[in-house]
CSV table of C-alpha atoms (C1' of nucleotides) in Angstrom, one decimal:
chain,number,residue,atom,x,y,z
A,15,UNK,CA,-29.0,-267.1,129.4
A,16,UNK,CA,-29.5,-270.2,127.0
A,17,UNK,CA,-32.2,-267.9,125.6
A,18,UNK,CA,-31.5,-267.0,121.9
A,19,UNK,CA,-33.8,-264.0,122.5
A,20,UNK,CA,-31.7,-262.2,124.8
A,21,UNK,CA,-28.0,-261.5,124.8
A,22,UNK,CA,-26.0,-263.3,127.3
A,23,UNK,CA,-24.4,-261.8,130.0
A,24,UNK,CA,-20.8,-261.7,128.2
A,25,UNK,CA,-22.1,-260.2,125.1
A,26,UNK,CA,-24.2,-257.7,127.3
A,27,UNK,CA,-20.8,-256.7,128.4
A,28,UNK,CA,-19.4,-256.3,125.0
A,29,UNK,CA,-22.5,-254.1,123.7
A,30,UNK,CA,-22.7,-251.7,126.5
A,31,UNK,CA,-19.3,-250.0,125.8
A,32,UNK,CA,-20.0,-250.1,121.3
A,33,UNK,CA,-23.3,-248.7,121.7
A,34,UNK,CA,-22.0,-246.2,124.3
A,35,UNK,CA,-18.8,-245.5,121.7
A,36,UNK,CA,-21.8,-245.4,118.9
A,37,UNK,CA,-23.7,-242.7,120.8
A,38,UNK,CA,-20.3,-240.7,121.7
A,39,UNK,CA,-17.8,-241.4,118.8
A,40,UNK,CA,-19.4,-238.8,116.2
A,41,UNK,CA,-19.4,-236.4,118.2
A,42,UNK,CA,-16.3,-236.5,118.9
A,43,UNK,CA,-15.3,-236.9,114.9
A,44,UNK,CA,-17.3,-233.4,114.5
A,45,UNK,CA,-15.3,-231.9,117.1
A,46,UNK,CA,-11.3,-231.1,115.4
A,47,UNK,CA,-13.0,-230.2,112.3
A,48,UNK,CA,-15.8,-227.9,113.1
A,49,UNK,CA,-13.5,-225.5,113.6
A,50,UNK,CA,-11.9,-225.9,110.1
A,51,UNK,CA,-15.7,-225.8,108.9
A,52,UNK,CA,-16.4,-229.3,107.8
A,53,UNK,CA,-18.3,-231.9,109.2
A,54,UNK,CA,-16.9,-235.4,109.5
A,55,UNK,CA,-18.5,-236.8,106.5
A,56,UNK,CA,-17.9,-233.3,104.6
A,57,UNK,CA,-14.0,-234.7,105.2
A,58,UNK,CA,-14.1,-237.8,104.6
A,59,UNK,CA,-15.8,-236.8,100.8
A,60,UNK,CA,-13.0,-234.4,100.5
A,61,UNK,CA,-10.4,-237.5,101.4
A,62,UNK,CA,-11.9,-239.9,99.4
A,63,UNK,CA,-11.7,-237.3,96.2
A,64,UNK,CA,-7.9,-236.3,97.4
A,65,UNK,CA,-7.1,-239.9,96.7
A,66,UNK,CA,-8.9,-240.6,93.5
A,67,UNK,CA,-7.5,-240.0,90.1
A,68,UNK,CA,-7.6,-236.8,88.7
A,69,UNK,CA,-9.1,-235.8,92.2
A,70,UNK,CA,-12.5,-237.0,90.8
A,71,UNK,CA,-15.2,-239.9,91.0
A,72,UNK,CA,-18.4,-239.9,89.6
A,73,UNK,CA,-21.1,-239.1,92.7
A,74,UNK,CA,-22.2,-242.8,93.3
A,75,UNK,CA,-18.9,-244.4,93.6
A,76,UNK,CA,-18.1,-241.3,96.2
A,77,UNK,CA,-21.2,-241.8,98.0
A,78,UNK,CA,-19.9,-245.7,98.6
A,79,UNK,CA,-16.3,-244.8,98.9
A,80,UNK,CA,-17.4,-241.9,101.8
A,81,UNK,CA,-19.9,-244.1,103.1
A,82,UNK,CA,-23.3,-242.1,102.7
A,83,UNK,CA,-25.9,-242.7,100.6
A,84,UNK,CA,-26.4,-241.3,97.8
A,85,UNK,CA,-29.0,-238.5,98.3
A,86,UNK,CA,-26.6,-237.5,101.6
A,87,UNK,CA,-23.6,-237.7,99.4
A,88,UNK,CA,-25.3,-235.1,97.1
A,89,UNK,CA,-26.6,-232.2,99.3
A,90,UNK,CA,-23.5,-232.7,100.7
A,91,UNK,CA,-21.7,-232.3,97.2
A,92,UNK,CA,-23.4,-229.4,96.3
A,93,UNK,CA,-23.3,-227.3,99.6
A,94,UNK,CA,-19.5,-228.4,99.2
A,95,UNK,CA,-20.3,-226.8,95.5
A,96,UNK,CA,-21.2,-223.8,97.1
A,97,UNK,CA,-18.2,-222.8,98.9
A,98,UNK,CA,-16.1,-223.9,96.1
A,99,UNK,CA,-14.7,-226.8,97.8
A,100,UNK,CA,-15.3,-228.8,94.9
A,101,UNK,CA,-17.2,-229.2,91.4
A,102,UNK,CA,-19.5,-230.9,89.5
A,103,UNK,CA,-20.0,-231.8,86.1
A,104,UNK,CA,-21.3,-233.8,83.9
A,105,UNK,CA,-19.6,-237.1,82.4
A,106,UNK,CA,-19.4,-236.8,79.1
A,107,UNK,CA,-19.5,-240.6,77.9
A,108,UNK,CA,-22.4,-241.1,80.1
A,109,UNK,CA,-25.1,-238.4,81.0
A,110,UNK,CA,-26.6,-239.8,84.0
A,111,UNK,CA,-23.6,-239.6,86.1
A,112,UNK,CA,-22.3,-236.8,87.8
A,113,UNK,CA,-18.6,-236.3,88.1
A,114,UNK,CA,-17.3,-234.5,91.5
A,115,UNK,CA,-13.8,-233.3,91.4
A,116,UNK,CA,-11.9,-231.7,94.1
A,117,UNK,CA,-10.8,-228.0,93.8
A,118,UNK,CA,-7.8,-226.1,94.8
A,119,UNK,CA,-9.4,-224.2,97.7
A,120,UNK,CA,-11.0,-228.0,99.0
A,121,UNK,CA,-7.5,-229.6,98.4
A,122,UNK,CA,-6.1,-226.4,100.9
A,123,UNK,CA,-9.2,-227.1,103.1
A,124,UNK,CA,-8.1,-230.8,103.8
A,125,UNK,CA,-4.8,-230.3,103.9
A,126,UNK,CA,-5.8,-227.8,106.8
A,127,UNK,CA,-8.1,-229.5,108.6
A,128,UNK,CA,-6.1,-232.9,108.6
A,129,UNK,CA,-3.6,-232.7,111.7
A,130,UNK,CA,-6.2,-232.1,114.1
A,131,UNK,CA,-8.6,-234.6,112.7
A,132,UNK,CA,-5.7,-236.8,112.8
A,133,UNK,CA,-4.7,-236.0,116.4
A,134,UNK,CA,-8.1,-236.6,117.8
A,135,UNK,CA,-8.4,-239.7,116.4
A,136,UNK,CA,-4.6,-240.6,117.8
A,137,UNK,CA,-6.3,-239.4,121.3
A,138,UNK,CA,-9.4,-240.8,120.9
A,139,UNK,CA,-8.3,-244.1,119.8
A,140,UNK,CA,-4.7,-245.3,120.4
A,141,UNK,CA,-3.9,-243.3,123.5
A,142,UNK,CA,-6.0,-246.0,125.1
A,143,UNK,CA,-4.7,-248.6,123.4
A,144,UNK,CA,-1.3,-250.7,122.7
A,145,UNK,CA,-0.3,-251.3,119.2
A,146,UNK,CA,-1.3,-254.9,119.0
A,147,UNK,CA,-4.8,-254.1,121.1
A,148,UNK,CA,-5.6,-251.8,118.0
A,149,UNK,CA,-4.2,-254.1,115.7
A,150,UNK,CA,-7.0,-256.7,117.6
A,151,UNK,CA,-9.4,-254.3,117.3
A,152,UNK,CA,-9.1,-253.1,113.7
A,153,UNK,CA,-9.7,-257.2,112.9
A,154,UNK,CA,-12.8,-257.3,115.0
A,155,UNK,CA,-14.5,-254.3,113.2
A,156,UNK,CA,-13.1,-255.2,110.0
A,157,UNK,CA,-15.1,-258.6,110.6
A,158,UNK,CA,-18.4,-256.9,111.7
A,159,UNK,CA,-18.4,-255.1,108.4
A,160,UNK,CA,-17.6,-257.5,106.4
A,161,UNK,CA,-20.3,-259.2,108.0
A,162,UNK,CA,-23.0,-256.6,107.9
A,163,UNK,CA,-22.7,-254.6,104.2
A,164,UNK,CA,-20.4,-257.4,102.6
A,165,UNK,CA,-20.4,-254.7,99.7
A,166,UNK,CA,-18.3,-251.6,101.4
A,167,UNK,CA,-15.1,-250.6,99.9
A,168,UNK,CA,-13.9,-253.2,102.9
A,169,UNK,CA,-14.6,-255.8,100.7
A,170,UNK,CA,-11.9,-258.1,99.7
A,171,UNK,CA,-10.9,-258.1,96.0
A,172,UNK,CA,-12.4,-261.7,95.8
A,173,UNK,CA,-15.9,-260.7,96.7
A,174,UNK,CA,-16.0,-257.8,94.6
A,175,UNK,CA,-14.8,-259.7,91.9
A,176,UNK,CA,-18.3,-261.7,91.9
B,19,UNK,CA,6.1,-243.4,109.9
B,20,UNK,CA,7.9,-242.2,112.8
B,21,UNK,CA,6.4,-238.8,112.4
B,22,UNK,CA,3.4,-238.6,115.3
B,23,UNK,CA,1.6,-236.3,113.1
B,24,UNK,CA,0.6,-239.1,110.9
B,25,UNK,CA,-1.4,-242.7,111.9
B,26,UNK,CA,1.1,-245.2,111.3
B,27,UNK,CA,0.1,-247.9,108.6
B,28,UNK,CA,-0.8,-250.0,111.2
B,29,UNK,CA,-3.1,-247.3,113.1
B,30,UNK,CA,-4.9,-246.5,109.7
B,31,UNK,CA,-6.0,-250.2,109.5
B,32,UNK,CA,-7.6,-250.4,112.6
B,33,UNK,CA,-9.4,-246.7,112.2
B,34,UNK,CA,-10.9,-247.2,108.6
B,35,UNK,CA,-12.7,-249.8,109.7
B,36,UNK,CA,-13.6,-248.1,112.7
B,37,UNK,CA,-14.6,-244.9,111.4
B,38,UNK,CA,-16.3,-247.0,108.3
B,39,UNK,CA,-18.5,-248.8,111.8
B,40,UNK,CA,-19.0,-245.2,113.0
B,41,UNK,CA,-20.7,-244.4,110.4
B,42,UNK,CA,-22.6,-247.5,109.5
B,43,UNK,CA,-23.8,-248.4,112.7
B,44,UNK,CA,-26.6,-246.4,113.6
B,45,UNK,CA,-28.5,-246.6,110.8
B,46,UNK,CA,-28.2,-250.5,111.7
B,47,UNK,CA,-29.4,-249.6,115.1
B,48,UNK,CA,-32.1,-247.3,114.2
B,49,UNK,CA,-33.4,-249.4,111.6
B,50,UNK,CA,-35.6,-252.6,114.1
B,51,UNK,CA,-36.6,-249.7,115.8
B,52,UNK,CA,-37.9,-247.5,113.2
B,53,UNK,CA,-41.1,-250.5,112.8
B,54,UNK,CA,-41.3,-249.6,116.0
B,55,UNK,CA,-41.5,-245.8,116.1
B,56,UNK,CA,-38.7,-245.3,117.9
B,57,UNK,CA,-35.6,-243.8,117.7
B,58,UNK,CA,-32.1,-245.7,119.2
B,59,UNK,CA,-31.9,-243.0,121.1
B,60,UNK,CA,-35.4,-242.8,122.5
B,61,UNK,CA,-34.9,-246.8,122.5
B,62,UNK,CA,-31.6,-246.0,125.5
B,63,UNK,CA,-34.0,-243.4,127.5
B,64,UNK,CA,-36.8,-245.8,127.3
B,65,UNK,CA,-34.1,-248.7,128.7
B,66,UNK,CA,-32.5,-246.2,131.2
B,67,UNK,CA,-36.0,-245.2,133.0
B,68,UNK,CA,-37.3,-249.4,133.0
B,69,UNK,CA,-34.0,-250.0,135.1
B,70,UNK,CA,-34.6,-247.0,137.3
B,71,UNK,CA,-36.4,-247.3,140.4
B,72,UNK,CA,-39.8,-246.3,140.4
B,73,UNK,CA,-39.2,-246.1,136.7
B,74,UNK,CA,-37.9,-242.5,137.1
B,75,UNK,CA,-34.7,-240.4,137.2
B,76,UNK,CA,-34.0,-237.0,136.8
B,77,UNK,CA,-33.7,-235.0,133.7
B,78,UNK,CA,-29.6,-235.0,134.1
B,79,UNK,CA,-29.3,-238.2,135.2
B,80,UNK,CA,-31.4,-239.5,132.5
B,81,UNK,CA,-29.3,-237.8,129.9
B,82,UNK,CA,-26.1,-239.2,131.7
B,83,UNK,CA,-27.1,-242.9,131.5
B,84,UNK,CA,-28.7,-242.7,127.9
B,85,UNK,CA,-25.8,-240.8,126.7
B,86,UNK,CA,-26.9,-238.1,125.6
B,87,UNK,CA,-26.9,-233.8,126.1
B,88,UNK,CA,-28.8,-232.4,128.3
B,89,UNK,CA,-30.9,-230.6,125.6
B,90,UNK,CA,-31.6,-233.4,123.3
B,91,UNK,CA,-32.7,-235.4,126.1
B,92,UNK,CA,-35.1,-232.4,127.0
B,93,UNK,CA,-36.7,-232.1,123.4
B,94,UNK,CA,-36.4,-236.3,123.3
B,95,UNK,CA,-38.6,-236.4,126.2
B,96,UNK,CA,-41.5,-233.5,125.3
B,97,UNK,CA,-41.9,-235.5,122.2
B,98,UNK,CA,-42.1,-238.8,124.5
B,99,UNK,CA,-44.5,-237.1,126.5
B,100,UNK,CA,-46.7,-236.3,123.7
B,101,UNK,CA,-46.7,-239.5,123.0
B,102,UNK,CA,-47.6,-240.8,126.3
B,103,UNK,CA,-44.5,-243.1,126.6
B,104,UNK,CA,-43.8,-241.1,129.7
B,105,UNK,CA,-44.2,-238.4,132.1
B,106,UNK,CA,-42.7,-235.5,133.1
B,107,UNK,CA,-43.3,-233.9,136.2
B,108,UNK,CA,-41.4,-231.3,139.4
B,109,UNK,CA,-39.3,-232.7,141.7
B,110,UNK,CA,-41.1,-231.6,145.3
B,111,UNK,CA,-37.7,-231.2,146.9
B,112,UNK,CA,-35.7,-229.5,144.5
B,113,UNK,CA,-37.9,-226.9,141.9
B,114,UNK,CA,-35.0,-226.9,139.0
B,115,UNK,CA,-35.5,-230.4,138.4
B,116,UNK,CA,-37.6,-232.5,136.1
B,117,UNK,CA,-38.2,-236.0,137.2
B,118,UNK,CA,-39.5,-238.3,134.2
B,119,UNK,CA,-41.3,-241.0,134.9
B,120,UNK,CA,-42.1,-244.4,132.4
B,121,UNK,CA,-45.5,-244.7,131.9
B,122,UNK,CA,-47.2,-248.5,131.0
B,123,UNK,CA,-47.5,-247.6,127.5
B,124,UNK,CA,-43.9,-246.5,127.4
B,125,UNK,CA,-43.0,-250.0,128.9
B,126,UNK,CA,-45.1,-251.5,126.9
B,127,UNK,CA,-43.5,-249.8,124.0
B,128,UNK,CA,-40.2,-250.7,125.2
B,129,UNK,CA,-41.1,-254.4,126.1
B,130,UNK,CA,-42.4,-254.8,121.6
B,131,UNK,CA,-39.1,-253.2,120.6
B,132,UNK,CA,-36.9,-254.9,122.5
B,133,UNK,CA,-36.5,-258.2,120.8
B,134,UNK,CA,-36.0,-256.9,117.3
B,135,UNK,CA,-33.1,-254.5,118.4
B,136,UNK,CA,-31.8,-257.3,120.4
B,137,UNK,CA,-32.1,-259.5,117.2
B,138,UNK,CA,-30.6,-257.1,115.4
B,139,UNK,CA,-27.6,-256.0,117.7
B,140,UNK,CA,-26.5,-259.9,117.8
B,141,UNK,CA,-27.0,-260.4,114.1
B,142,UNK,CA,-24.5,-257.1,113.5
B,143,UNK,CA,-21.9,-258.0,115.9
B,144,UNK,CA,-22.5,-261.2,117.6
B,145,UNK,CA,-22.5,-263.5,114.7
B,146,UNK,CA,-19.3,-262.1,113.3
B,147,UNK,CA,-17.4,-262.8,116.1
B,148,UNK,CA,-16.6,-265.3,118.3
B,149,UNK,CA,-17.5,-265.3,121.6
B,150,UNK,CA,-13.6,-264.7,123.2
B,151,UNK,CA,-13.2,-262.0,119.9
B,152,UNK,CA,-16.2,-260.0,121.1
B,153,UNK,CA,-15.0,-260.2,124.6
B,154,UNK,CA,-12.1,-258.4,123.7
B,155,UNK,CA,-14.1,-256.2,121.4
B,156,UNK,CA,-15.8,-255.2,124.6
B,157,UNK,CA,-12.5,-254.3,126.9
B,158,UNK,CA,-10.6,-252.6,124.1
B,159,UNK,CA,-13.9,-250.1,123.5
B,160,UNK,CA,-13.9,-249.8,127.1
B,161,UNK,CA,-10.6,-248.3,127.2
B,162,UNK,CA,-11.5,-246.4,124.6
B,163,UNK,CA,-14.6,-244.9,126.6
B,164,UNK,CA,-12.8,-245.0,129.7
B,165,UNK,CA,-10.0,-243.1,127.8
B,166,UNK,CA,-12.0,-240.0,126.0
B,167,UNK,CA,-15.1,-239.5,128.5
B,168,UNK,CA,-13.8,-240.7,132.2
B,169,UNK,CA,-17.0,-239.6,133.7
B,170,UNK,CA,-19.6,-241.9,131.8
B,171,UNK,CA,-21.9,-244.2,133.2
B,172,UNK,CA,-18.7,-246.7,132.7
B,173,UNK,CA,-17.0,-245.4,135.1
B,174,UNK,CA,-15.5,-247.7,137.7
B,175,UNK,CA,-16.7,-247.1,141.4
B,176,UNK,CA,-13.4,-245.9,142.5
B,177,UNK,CA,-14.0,-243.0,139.6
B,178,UNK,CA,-16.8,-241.7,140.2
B,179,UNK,CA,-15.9,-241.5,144.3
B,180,UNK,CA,-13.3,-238.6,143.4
C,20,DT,C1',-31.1,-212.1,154.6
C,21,DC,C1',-30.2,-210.9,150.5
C,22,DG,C1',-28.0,-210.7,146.4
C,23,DA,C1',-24.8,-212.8,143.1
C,24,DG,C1',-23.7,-216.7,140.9
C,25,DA,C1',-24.6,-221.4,139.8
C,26,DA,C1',-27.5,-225.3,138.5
C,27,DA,C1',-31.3,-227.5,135.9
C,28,DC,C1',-34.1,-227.2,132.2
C,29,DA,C1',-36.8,-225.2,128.2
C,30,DT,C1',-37.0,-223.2,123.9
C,31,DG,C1',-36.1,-221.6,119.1
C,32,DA,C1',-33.3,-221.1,115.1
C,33,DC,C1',-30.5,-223.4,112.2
C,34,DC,C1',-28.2,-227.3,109.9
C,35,DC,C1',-28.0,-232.0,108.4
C,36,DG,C1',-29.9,-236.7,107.0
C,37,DT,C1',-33.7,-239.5,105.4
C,38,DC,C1',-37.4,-240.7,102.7
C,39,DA,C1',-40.2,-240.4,98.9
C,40,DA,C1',-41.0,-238.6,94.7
C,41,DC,C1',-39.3,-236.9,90.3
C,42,DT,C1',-36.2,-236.2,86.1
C,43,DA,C1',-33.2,-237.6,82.8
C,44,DA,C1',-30.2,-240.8,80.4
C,45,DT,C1',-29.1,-245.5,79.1
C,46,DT,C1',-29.6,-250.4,78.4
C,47,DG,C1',-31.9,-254.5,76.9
C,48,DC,C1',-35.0,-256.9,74.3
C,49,DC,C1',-38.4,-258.1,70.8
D,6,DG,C1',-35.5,-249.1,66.0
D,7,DG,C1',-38.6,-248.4,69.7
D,8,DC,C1',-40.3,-248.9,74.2
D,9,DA,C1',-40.0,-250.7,78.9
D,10,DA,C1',-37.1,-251.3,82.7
D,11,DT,C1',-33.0,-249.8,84.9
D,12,DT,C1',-29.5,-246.6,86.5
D,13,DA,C1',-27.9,-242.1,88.3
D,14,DG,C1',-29.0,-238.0,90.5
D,15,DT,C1',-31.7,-234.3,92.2
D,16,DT,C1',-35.0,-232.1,94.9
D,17,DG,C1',-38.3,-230.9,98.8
D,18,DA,C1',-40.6,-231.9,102.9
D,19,DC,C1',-40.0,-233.5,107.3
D,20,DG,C1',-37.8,-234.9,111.8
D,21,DG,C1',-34.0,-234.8,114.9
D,22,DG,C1',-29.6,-232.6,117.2
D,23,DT,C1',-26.8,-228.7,118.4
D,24,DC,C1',-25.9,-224.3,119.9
D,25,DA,C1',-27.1,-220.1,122.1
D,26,DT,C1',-30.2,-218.0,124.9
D,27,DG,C1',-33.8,-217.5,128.4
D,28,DT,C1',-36.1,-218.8,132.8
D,29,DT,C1',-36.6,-220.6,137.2
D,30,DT,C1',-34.8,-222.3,141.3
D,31,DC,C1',-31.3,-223.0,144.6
D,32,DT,C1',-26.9,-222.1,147.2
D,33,DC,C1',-23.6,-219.7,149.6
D,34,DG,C1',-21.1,-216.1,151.5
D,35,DA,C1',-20.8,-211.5,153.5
DNA sequence: TCGAGAAACATGACCCGTCAACTAATTGCC
DNA sequence: GGCAATTAGTTGACGGGTCATGTTTCTCGA
């Protein structure tokens, strides 16, 4: 128990139900918007590019923003491409990067495959929970990341600021 | 605000970080493993069948407990097989099911992966958290469980009687 | 008892993500 | 200014998961 090799019992108890939740949660992401044709991280580029100015970011800072890498963010960019969810071009002050802006018919898309994303999540998450048990929560996992990939779009101004 | 087709503000801060964690977190997991050639999720069958007695359980069961669907535990465990991590064989009372059985290399297997992923879950969560804050961790994502899949492993006794 | 339906797996096609190269543009440094 | 190192993206091969389908075995009722 005193054993730094092996978890105690109490954090045993506390793993079980994350990895469980870790195994189970994206599937239940891909559910509500399968039917609206976009996976989960298909959304959440199209989100992230909803709320950027001009409705465009340059592919790395979407990939960190959406939370894929890089080569993920970019099949995914131009299958998105394909079906004319959105476009790429090239930036013009600096030819290595590749600027991804949102179209009409992926601004439509979101805006139609929202509520139900939105919905699930409300049953998924705070049907089981009081306000200030999520509020808990949110602090917990905010702290894990922070902890984990200090760099994410989590971070706080002052460590990006470094 | 008020509108329950929209996350409040406060809801949103506790489900960016959690869908941010959703997304992160198994590449954390699968990463100790990967030195190990294993998969997180081969990892959970692998820890499911060492806890079973006589180190085997039935296809179904075996994807209950590891969490996973009944077909990716079936092509999970033809590629375990080939690897001689474990055996599948016919139940002699029942013809439709497979029983799968761990075999010493698998434990083996398990036994050199272990500490790494155990390393690796406490560096992740453990050592952003204190031990009270991951004990709450651990009963809000329970509820969460409990809440969205009521017929886990998770389930309490008086559940899975019905 | 026998035949329909259900249960338990297996399998194959397809899609997605990772990893490892590779290309192209820019920066820094002497 | 020119060349090496860095940055930004792309691409293709590969492996794993899902979904739909197929197969075998069992159960249950008439």
């Amino acid at each position: 128990m005193a054993d730094p090799k092996w978890l105690s019992k109490n954090e045993i108890e506390a793993w079980r139900p994350l990895a469980a939740l870790a195994l189970l949660l994206p599937s239940r992401l891909e559910e509500p918007l399968q039917s609206h044709g976009l996976t989960f991280f298909e959304y959440s580029v199209l989100v992230v590019l909803a709320d950027a100015t001009d409705r465009t970011a340059p592919m790395s800072e979407l990939a960190h923003l959406a939370g894929g890498s890089l080569s993920r963010t970019s099949h995914s960019a131009r299958r998105l491409e394909e079906r004319g969810l959105l476009q790429r071009s090239r930036c013009p002050t600096d030819g290595r990067v590749t600027l991804v802006t949102l179209t009409g018919d992926g601004h439509e898309r979101l805006v139609a495959a929202a509520p139900s994303h939105v919905e699930s999540v409300r049953h998924s998450i705070f049907d089981a929970l009081t306000p200030d048990e999520a509020a808990e929560l949110g602090r917990h996992v905010t702290a894990i990341l922070t902890h984990i990939a200090p760099t994410g779009p989590w971070a706080s101004e002052a460590d990006r600021a470094s």
